XYZ file of C-alpha atoms in Angstrom:
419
model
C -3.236 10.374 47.794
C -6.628 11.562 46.518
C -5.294 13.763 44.197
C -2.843 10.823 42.892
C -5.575 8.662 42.348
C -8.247 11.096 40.375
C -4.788 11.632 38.182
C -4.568 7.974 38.179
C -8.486 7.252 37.356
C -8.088 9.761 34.493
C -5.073 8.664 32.656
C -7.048 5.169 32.642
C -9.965 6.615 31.589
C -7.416 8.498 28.565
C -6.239 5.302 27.817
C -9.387 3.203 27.268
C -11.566 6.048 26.210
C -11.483 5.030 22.407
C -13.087 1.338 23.308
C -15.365 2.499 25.844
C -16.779 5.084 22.786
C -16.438 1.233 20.597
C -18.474 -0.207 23.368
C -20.918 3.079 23.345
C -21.562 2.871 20.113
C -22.252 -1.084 19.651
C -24.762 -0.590 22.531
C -25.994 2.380 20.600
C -26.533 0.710 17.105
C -27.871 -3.002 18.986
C -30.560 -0.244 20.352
C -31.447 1.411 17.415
C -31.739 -1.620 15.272
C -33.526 -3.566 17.801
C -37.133 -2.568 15.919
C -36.056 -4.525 13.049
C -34.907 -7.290 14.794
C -38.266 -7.296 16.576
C -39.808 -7.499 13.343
C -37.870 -10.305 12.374
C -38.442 -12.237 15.561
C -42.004 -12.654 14.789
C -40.467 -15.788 12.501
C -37.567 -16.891 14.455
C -35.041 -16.836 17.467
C -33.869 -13.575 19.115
C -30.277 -14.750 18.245
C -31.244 -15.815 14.088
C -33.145 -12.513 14.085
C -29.852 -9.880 15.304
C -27.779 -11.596 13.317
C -30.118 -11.221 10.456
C -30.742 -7.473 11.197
C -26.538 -6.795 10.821
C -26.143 -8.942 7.611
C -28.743 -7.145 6.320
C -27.286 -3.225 7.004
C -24.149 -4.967 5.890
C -25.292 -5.941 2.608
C -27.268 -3.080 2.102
C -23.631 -1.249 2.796
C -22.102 -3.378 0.546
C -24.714 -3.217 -2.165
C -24.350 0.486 -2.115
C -20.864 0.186 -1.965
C -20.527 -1.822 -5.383
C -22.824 0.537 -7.545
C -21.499 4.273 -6.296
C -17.581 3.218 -5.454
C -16.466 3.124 -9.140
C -17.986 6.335 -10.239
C -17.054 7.912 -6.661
C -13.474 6.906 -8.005
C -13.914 8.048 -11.430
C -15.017 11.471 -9.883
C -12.039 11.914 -7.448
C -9.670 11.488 -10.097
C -11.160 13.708 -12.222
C -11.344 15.899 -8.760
C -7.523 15.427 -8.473
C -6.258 15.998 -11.844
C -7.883 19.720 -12.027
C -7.097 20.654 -8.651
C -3.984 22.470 -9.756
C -6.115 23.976 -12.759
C -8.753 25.010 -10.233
C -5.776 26.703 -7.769
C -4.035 28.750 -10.890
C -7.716 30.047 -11.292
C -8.496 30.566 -7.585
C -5.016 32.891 -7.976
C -5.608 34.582 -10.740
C -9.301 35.605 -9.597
C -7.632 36.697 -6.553
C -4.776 38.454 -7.957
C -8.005 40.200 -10.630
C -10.036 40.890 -7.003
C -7.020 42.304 -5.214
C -6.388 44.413 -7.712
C -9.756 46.229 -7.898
C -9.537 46.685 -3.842
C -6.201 49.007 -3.456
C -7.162 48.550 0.068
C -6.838 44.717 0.705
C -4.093 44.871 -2.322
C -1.765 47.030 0.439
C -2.259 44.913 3.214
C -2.397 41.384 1.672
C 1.770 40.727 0.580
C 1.915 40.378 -3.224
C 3.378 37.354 -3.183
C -0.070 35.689 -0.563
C -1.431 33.989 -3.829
C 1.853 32.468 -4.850
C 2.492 31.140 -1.454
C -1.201 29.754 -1.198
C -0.627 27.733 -4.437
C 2.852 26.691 -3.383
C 1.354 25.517 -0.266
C -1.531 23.485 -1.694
C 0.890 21.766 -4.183
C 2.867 20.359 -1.666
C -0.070 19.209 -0.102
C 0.446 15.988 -2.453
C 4.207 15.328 -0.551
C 3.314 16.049 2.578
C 0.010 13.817 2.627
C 3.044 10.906 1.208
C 5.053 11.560 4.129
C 1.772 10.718 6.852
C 0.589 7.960 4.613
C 2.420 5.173 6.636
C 0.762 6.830 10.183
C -2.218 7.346 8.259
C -2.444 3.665 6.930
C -1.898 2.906 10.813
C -4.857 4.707 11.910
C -7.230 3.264 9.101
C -6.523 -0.164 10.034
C -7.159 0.489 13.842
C -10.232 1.886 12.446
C -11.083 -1.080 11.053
C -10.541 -3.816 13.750
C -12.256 -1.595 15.978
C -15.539 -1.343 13.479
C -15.504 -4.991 13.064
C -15.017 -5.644 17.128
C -18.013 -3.219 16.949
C -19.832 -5.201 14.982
C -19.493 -8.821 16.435
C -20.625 -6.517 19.775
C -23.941 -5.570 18.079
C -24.927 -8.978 17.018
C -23.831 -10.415 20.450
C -25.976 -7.546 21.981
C -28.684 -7.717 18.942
C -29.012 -12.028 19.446
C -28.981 -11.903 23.126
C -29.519 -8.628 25.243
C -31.270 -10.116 28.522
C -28.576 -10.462 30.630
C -27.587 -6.715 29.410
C -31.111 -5.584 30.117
C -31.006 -7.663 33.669
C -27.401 -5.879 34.773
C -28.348 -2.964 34.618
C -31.640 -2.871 35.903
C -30.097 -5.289 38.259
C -27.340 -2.364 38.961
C -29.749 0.138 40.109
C -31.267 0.609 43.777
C -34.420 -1.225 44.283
C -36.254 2.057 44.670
C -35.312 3.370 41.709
C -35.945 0.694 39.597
C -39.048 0.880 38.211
C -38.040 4.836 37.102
C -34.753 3.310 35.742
C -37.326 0.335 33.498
C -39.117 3.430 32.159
C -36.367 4.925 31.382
C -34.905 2.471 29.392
C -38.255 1.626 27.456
C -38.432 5.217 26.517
C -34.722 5.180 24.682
C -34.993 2.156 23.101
C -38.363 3.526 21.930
C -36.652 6.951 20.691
C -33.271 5.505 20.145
C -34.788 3.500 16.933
C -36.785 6.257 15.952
C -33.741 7.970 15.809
C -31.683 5.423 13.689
C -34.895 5.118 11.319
C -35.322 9.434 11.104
C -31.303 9.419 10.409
C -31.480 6.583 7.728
C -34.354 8.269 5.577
C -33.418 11.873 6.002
C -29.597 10.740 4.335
C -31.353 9.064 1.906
C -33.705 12.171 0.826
C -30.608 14.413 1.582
C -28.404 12.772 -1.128
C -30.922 11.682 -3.259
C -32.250 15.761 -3.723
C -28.834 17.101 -3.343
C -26.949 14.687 -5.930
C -29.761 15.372 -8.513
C -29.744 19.317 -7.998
C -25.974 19.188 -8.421
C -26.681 17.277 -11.708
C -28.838 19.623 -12.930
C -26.405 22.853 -12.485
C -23.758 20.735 -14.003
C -21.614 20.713 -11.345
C -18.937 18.227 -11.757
C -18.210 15.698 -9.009
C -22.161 15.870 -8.301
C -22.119 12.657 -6.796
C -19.342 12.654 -4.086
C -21.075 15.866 -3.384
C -24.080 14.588 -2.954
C -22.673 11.179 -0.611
C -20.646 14.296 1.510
C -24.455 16.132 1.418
C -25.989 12.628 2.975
C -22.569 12.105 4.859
C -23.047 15.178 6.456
C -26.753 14.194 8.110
C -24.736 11.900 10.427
C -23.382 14.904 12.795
C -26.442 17.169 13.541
C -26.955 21.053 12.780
C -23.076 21.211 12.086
C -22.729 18.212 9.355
C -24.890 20.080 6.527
C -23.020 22.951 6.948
C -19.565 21.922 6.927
C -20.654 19.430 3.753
C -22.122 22.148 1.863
C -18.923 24.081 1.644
C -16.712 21.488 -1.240
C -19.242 22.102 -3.952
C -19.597 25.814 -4.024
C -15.603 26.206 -3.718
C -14.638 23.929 -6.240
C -17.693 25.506 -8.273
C -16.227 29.301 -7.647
C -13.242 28.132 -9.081
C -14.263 27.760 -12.745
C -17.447 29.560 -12.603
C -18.472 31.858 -10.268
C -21.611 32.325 -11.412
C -22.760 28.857 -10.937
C -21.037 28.579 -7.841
C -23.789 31.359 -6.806
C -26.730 28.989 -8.143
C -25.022 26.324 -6.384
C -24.970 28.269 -3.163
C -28.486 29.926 -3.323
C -29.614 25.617 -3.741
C -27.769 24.317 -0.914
C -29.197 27.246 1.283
C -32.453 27.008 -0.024
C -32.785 22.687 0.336
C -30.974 23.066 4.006
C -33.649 25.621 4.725
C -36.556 23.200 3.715
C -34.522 20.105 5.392
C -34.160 21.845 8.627
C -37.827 23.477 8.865
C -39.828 21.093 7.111
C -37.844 17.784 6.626
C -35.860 17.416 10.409
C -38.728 18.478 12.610
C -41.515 15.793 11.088
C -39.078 13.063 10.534
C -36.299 13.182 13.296
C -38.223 15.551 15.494
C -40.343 12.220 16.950
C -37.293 10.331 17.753
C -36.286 12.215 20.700
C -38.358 15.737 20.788
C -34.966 17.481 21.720
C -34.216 20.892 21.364
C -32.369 22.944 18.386
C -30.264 24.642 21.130
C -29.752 21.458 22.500
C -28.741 19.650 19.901
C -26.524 21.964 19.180
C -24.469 22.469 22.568
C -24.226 18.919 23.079
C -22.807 18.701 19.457
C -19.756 20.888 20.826
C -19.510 19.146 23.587
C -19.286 15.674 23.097
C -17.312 16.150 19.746
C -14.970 18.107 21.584
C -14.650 15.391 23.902
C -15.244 12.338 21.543
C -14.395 13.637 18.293
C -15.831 13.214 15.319
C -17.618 9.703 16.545
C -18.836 11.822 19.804
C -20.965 14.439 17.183
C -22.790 11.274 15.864
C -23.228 10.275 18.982
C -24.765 13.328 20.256
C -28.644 12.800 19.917
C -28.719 9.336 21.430
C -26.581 10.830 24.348
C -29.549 13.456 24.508
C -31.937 10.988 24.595
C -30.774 9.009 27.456
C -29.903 12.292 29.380
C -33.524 13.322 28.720
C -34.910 10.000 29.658
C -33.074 9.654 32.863
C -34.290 13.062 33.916
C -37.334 12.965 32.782
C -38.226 9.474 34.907
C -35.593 10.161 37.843
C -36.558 13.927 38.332
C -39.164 15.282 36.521
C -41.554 12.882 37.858
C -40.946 14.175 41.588
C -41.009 17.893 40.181
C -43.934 20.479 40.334
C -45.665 20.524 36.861
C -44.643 24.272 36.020
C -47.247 25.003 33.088
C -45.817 26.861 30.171
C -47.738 29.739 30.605
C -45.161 30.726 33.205
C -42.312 30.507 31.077
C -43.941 32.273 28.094
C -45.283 35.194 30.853
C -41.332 35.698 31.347
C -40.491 35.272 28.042
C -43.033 37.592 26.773
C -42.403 40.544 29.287
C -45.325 39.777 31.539
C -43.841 39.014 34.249
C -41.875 42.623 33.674
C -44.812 44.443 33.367
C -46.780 42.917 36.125
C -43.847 44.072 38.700
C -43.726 47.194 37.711
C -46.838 47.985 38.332
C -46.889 46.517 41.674
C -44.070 48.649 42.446
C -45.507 51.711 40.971
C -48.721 50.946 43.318
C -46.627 50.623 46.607
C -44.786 53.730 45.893
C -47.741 55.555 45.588
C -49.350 54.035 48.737
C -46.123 54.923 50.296
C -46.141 58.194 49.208
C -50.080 58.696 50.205
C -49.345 57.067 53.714
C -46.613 59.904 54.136
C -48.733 62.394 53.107
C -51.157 62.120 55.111
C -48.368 61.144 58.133
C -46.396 64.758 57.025
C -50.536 66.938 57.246
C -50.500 64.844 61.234
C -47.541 66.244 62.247
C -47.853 69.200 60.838
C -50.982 69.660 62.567
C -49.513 68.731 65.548
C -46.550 71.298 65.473
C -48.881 74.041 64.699
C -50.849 73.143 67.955
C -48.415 72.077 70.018
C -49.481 68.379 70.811
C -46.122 67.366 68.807
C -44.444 64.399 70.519
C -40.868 63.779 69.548
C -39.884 60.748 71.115
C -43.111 59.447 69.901
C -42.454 60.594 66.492
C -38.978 59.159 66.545
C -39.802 55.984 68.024
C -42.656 55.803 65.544
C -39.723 56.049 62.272
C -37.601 53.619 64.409
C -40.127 51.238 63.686
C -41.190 51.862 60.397
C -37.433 51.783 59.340
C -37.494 48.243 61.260
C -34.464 49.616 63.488
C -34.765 48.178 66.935
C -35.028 51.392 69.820
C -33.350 50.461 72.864
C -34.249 52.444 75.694
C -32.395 53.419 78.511
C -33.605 51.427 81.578
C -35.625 54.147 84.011
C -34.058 54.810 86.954
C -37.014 55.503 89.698
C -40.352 54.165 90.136
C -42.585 54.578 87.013
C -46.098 55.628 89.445
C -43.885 57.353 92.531
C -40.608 58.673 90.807
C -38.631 56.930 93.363
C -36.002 54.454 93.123
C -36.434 51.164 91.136
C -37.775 48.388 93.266
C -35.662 45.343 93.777
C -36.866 41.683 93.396
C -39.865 41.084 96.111
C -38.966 39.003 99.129
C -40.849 35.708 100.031
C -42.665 36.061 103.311
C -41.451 35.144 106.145
């Protein structure tokens, strides 16, 4: 029956998971944007001031929307009429490169860049045939970001009774550690959604005008992927940096190198310089950290669960920071960089080089007695034995004796009360 209902709790869980991550990520936003609506309270109501905050992103979104949508849409119809120019020269650089590697050209099947470019022109039928399931899934996508939204103002105008349910949910002993807890996320959670705002805006800003400058075309959807791409952490730069220099390498290598060499260069100065003074206040987490919890929560999640990532971190960090840490011994970090470093190493082995040599000057001298002895006769074997029984920490059990120690006689039996 146990194992029924875990199978049970899961397929629920299955089932509901997409508006629990809805819910998640209302809660998630309300948090983050609660600074501005804190700054907007200082005029009017809590409920006037959320509601303010979200019409505000909105028409910010919207603003946006209206200057870069038209030549966004210009640009993807120039992107879609050369495609098929840019995949007959993809081929025929291809066919050029096989053809200089007699290698690759014997194991690749002559007909690989046909098939590649018969592929990719189908692409067009097949992306007809989903549009109906793919219409489906944009409009679910859209009732869900508007229930989404009505949750953030409701949670924006009004989030005592959240704030009292789930302090109200926690033990009594635990919760003045959970009330530090949740001041420290809401105090990194809208650093974090104030670091992610201005580093997309200096990521497509710099990368949109670079992209101008090497004349690549498209520069601007690149440049809204580039910014786009700051949403899912470590891996989002990456995976947006790869459209311009393929669609570059198509018509012009060359510049597709330039392109390349910029993109690695500005990622270099974004991830060194720009990500550790802008987003590296809002939660103090960890590259490596960041990273794993990418993988896992996107693989989880999805796509939303990558964006999600660094609040997630931030909670996890706050809970276990106020719920554990605080009861932990303060380890200083000398101790970790002694282990790192080889220290710690290095300090062993010399303690073990020093017993071995006091063990080896301890039987030394040991071997010289008992030579000494056997040369004089005053050698005692059992003594000697026993001696090595105990050293080896081997318990010697003795035979019991069977007379009297002083007389040599037989044992004596328990004494007898007088009579």
């Amino acid at each position: 029956m146990a194992v029924i209902g875990v199978l049970l709790l899961l397929s629920f869980f299955g089932r509901v998971a997409p508006s629990l991550l809805a819910i998640t990520l209302a809660l998630i936003l309300a948090t983050a944007l609660n600074p501005v609506a804190r700054f907007f309270e200082r005029w009017m109501s809590r409920g006037l001031a959320g509601t303010l905050t979200v019409l505000l992103v909105l028409g910010t979104i919207v603003g946006l929307g209206f200057l870069a949508v038209p030549p966004i849409v210009k640009q993807l119809s120039g992107l879609g009429e050369s495609l098929p120019t840019d995949l007959n020269q993809i081929e025929a650089r291809l066919n050029s490169w096989l053809s200089l590697n007699p290698t690759l050209d014997r194991v690749v099947p002559d007909d690989a860049p046909g098939r590649l470019a018969e592929q990719a022109g189908k692409l067009g039928n097949v992306l007809a045939e989903r549009l109906p399931g793919v219409l489906t899934l944009v409009g679910g996508g859209i009732f869900t970001a508007l229930v989404t939204l009505i949750m953030v103002v409701f949670a924006l105008g009004n989030p005592v009774p959240i704030v009292n349910g789930f302090l109200g949910a926690v033990p009594a002993h635990y919760r003045l550690n959970a009330t530090r807890a949740l001041a420290q996320t809401l105090k990194q959670m809208g650093a974090w959604g104030r670091a992610t705002v201005l580093v997309m805006l200096v990521t497509g800003t710099v990368t949109a005008a670079g992209f101008y400058l090497l004349g690549v075309q498209n520069w601007l959807v690149f440049g809204i992927l580039a910014a786009l791409g700051e949403l899912v952490p470590t891996i989002g730069p990456i995976v947006a940096s790869l459209p311009p220099v393929l669609f570059t390498l198509a018509s012009d290598p060359e510049k597709a190198l330039w392109v390349a060499v910029f993109v690695l260069v500005f990622q270099q100065v974004s991830g060194f310089v720009l990500a550790p003074f802008v987003v590296g206040g809002a939660g103090g987490l960890h590259p490596l950290s960041v990273t794993v919890g990418v993988l896992l929560f996107s693989g989880v999640f999805g796509i939303v669960g990558a964006f999600l990532t660094i609040p997630f971190l931030i909670l996890i960090k706050a809970v276990y920071q106020h719920f554990y840490l605080r009861d932990a011994p303060d380890i200083p970090d000398a101790v970790a960089m002694a282990l790192i470093s080889g220290v710690v190493e290095e300090q062993m082995d010399r303690e073990e080089e020093a017993r071995k040599a006091a063990d080896r000057a301890i039987q030394e001298v040991r071997d010289a007695e008992l030579e000494r002895q056997l040369q004089e006769g005053e050698l005692d074997l059992e003594a000697v034995l026993d001696e090595h029984s105990e050293h080896d920490s081997t318990p010697v059990v003795r035979p019991a004796p069977r007379g009297n120690a002083e007389s040599g006689g037989p044992p004596r039996g328990p004494e007898r009360p007088d009579t």
